[in-house]
Every structure is written in C-alpha cells, then in structure tokens.
PDB file of C-alpha atoms in Angstrom:
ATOM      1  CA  UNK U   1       0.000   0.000   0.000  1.00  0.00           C
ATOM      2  CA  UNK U   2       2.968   2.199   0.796  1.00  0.00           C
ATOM      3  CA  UNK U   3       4.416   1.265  -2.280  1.00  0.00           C
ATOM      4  CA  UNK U   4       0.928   2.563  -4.343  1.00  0.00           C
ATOM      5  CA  UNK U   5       0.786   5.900  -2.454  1.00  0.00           C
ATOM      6  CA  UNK U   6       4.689   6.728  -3.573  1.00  0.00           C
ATOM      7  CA  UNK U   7       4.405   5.855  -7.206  1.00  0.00           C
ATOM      8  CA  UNK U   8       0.890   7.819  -7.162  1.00  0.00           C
ATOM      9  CA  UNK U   9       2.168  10.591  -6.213  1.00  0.00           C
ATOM     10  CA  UNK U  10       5.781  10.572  -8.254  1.00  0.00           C
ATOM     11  CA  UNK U  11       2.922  10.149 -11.195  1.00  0.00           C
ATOM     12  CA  UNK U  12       1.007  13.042 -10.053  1.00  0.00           C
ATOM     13  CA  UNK U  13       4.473  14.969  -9.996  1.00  0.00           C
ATOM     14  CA  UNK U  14       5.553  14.129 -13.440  1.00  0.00           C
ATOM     15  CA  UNK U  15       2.225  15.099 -14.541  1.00  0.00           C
ATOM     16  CA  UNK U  16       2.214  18.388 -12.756  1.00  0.00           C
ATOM     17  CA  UNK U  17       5.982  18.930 -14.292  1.00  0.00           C
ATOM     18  CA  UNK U  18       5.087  17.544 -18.214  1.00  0.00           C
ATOM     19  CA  UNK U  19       1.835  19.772 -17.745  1.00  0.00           C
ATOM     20  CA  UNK U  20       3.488  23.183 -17.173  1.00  0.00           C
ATOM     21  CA  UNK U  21       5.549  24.593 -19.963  1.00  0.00           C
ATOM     22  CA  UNK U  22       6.679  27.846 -19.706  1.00  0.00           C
ATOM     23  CA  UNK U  23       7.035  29.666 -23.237  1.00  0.00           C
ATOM     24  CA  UNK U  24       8.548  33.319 -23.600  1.00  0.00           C
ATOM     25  CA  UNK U  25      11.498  34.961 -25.220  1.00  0.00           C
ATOM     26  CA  UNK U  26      15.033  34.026 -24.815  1.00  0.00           C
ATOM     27  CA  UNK U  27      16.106  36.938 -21.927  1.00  0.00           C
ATOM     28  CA  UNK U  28      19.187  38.966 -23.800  1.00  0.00           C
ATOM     29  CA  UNK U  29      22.959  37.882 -22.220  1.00  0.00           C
ATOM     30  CA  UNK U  30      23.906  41.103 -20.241  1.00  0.00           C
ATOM     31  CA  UNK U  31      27.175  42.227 -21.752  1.00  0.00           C
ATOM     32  CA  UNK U  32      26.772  40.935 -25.126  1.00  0.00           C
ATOM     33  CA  UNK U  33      27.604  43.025 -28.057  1.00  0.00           C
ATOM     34  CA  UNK U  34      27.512  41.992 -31.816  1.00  0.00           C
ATOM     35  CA  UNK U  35      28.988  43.605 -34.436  1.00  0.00           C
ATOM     36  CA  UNK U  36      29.678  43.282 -38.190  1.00  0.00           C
ATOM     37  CA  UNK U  37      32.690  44.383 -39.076  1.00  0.00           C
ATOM     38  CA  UNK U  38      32.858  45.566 -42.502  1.00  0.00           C
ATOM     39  CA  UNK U  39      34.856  43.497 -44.911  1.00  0.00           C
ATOM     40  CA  UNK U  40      34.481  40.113 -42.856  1.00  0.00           C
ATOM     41  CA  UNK U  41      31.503  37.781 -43.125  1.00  0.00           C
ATOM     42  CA  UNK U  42      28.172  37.463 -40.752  1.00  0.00           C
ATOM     43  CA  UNK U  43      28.396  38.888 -37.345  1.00  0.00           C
ATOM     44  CA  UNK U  44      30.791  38.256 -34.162  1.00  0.00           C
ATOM     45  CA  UNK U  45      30.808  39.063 -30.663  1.00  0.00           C
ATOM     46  CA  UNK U  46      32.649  42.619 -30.513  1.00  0.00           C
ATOM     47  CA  UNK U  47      35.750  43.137 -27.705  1.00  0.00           C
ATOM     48  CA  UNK U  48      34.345  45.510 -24.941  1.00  0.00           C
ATOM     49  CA  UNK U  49      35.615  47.174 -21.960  1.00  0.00           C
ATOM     50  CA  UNK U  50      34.112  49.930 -19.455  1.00  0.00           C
ATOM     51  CA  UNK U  51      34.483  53.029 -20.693  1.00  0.00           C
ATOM     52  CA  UNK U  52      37.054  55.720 -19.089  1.00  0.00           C
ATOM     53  CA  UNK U  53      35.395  58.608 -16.600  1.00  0.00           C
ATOM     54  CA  UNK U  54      36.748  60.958 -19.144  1.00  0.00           C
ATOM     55  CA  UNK U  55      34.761  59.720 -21.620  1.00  0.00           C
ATOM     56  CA  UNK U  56      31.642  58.782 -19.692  1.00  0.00           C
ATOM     57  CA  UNK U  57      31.699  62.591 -18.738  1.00  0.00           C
ATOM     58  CA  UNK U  58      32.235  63.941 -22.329  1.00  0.00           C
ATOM     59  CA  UNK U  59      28.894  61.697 -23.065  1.00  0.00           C
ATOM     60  CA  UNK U  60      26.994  62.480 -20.536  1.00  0.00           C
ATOM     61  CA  UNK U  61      27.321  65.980 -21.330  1.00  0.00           C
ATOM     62  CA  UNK U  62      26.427  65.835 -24.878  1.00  0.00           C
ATOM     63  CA  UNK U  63      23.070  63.700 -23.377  1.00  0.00           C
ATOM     64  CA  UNK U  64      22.110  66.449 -21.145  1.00  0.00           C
ATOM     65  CA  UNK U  65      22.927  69.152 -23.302  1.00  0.00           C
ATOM     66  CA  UNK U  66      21.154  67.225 -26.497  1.00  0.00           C
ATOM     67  CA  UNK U  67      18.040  66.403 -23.944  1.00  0.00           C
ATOM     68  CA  UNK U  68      17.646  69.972 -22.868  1.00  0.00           C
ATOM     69  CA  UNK U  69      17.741  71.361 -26.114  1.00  0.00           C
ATOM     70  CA  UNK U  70      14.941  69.237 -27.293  1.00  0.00           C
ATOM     71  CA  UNK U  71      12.511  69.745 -24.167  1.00  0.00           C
ATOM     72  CA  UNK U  72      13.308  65.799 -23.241  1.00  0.00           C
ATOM     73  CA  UNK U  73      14.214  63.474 -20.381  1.00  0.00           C
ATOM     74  CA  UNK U  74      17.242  61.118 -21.263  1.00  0.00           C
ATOM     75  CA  UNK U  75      17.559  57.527 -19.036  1.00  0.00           C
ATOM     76  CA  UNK U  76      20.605  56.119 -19.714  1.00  0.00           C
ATOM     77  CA  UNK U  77      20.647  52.380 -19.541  1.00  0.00           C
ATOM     78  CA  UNK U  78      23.890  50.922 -20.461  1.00  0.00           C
ATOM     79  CA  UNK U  79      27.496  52.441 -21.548  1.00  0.00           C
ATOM     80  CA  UNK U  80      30.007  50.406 -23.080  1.00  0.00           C
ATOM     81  CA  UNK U  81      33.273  51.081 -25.339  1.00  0.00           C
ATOM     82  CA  UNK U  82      33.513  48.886 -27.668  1.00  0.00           C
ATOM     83  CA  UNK U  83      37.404  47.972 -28.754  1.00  0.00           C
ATOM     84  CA  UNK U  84      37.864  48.181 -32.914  1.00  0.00           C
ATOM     85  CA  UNK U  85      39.244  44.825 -34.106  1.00  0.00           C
ATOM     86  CA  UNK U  86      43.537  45.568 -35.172  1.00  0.00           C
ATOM     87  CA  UNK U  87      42.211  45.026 -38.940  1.00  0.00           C
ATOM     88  CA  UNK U  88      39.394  47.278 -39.148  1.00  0.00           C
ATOM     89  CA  UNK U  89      40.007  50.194 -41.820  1.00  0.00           C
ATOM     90  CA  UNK U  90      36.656  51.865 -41.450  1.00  0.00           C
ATOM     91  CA  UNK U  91      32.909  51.829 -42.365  1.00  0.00           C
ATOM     92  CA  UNK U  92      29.640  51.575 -40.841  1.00  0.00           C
ATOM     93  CA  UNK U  93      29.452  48.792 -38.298  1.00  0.00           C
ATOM     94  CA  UNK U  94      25.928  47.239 -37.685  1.00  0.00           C
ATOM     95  CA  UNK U  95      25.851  46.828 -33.983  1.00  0.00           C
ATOM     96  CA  UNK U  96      23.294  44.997 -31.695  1.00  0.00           C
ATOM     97  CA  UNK U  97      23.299  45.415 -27.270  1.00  0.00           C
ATOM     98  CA  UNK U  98      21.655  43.605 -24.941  1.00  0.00           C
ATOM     99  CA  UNK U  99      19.760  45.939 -23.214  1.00  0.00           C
ATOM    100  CA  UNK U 100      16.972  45.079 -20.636  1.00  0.00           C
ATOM    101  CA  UNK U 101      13.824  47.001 -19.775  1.00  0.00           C
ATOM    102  CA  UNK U 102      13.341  48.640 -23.171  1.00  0.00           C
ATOM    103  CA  UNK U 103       9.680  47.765 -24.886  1.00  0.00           C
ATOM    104  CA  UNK U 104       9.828  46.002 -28.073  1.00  0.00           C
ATOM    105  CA  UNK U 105       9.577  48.606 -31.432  1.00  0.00           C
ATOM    106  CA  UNK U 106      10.358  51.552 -28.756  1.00  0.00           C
ATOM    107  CA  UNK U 107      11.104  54.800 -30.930  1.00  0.00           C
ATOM    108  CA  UNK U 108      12.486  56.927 -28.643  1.00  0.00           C
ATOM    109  CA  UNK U 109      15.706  55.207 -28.162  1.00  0.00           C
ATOM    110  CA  UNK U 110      19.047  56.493 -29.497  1.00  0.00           C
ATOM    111  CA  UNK U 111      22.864  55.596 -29.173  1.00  0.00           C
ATOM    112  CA  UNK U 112      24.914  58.404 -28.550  1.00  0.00           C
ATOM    113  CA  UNK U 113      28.720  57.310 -29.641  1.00  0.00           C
ATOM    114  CA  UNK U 114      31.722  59.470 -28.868  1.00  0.00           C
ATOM    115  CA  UNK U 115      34.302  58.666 -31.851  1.00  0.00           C
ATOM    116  CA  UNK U 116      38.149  58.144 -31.204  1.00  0.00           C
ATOM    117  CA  UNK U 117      38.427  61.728 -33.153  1.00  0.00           C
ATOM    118  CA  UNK U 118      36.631  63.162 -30.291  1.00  0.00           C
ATOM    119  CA  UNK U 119      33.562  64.104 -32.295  1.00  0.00           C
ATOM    120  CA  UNK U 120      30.186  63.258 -30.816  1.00  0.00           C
ATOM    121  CA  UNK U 121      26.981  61.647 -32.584  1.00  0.00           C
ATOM    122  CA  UNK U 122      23.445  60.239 -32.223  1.00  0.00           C
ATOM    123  CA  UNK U 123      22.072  57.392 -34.221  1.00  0.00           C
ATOM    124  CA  UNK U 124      18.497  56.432 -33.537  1.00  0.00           C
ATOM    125  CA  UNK U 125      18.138  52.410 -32.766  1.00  0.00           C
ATOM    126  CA  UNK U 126      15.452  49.512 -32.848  1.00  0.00           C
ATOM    127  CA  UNK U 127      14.449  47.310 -30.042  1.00  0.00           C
ATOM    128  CA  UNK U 128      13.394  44.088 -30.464  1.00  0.00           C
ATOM    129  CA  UNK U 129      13.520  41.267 -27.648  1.00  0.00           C
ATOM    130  CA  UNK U 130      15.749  43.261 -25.483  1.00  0.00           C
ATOM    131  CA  UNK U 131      18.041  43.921 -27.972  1.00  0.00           C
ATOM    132  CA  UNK U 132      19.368  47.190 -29.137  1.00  0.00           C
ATOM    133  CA  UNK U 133      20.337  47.430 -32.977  1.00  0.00           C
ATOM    134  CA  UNK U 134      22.006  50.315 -34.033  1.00  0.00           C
ATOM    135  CA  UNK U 135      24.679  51.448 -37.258  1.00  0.00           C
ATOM    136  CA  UNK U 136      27.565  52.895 -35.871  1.00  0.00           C
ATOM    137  CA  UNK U 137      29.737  55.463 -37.919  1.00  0.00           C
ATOM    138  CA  UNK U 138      32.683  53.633 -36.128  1.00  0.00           C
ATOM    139  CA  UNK U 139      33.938  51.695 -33.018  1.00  0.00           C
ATOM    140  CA  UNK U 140      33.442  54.228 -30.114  1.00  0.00           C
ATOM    141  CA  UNK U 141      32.379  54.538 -26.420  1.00  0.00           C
ATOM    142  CA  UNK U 142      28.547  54.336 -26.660  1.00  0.00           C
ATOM    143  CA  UNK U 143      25.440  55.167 -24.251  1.00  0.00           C
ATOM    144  CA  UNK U 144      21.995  53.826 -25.100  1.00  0.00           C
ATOM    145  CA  UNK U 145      19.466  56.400 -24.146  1.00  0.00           C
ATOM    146  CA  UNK U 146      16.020  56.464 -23.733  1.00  0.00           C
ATOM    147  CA  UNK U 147      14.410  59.921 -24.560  1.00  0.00           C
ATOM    148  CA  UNK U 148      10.989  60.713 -22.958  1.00  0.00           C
ATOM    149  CA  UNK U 149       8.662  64.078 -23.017  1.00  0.00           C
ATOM    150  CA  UNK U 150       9.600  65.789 -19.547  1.00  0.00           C
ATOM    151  CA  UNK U 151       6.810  65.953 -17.611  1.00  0.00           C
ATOM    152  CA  UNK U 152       4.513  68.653 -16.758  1.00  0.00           C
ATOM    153  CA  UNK U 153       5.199  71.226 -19.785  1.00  0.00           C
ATOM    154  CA  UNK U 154       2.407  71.580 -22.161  1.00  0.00           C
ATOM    155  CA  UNK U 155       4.969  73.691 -24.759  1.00  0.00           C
ATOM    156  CA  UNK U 156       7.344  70.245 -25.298  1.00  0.00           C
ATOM    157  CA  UNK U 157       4.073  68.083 -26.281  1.00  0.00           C
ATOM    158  CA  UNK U 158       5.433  67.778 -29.690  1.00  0.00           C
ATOM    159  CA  UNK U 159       9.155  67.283 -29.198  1.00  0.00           C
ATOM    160  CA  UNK U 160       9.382  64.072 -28.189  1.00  0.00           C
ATOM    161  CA  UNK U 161       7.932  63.324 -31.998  1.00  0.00           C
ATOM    162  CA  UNK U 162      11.211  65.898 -33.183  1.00  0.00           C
ATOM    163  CA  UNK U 163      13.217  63.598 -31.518  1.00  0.00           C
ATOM    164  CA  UNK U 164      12.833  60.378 -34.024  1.00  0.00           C
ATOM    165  CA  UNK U 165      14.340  62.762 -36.457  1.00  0.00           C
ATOM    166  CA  UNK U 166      17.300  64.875 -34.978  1.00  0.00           C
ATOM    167  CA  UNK U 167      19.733  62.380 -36.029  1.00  0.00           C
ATOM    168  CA  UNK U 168      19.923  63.173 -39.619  1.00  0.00           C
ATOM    169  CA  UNK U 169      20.465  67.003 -38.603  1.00  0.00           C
ATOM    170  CA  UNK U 170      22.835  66.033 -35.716  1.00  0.00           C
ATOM    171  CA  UNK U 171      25.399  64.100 -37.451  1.00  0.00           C
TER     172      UNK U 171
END
C-alpha cells in the first residue's frame, strides 16, 4: 500500500511537471555586443571594456545638453566602449546590445557614440527582444538612451515626436 501511495504521487508529480511549460522569449545575455565588421563575413561578438570617466563625462554631457535642447528626459541604460578589431580600416558597423527594460519597437531610443576623433553623434536604434540594434559610424564609447517628453510642460508636447528625427540634422 505504501508502495501505491509513492508511485501515485511521483505520477502526479511528473504530470504536474510535463503539464506546465513555460514559453517566452530568450532573456538577452547582459554584456553581449555583436557587431559586423565591414569586410568580414556574418556577425561576431565585438571586444568591450568599461568606458574611461573621461569619456563617460564627455557623453553624458552631450546627453544632457542634447536632452535639454529638445525639451526631453534622457535615461541612460547601459554604456560600453567597444574595442575596434587591429584590422578594421573603417565603415559603418551594424551593432546589436543587450539591453533590458526597453519595450519592443520603442522609438524613442538612441545611441549616442563618442568617436576616437573626439567628435560626438546620435544614431536612432530599434528594439526588439531586449536587444538594441544600431549602425555605428565607427567603433566608439557608446550610451543607449532612452528619450521621454519631460513631464509637466504643455509647450514640449510635440518634441518628443522631433526627436525620431534629430539624427539626420545632428550628425
């Protein structure tokens, strides 16, 4: 009788465990950046490293002087420098982040990249199943940035909608 009660209820457990499948998206990998580089085939995990404080400073600059111009709130949610492979000799790079907490087809998220030259720009990005796609000018330290409508001010209702089209007057 002991015997019954065991194997009834490892059979109630296996049911209980074949019965509840869990289906969602694949969560990103935090810290893992893809790039193509041009001239090489398909894509490869890019070399990263944490950006300097000289160069998180310079960036977060530009962000607050680039969100204040527009009427905006920028949330910063990830900063990386991303190392250009020894035989890179230029040309856009299509880059993808793992970036969590960003809704799927958002529009209001950008890159800003400071270049090696110094020079600063912003390049508007897709999210898609917490991943951050992006073409990058060239290897750089980057900030992904969310830009929202700052609260409270009836005269920057529409300038959140400017905002999905500064880059091409930024670069």
């Amino acid at each position: 009788m002991k015997k019954i009660r065991i194997m009834a209820a490892l059979v109630a457990v296996f049911a209980m465990l074949m019965g509840t499948v869990v289906y969602g998206a694949p969560s990103p990998v935090a810290g893992t950046v893809t790039v193509v580089t041009p001239g090489k085939p398909g894509g490869s995990a890019a070399s990263v490293k944490a950006p300097t404080q000289k160069e998180l400073s310079q960036l977060a600059s530009y962000i607050e002087e680039s969100a204040a111009g527009m009427g905006v709130t920028a949330t910063v949610k990830t900063s990386i420098s991303i190392v250009a492979p020894a035989d890179y000799k230029g040309g856009d790079i299509p880059t993808v982040v793992a970036v969590a907490g960003i809704p799927n087809g958002a529009s209001n998220v950008f890159a800003f990249i400071l270049l090696p030259n110094g020079k600063k720009t912003i390049i508007p990005c897709t999210v898609r199943n917490g991943y951050v796609g992006f073409v990058a000018p060239a290897f750089g330290t980057v900030s992904i940035v969310v830009l929202d409508k700052a609260p409270g001010t009836a005269a920057n209702a529409g300038s959140i909608g400017n905002a999905t089209t500064m880059p091409a007057t930024l670069h």
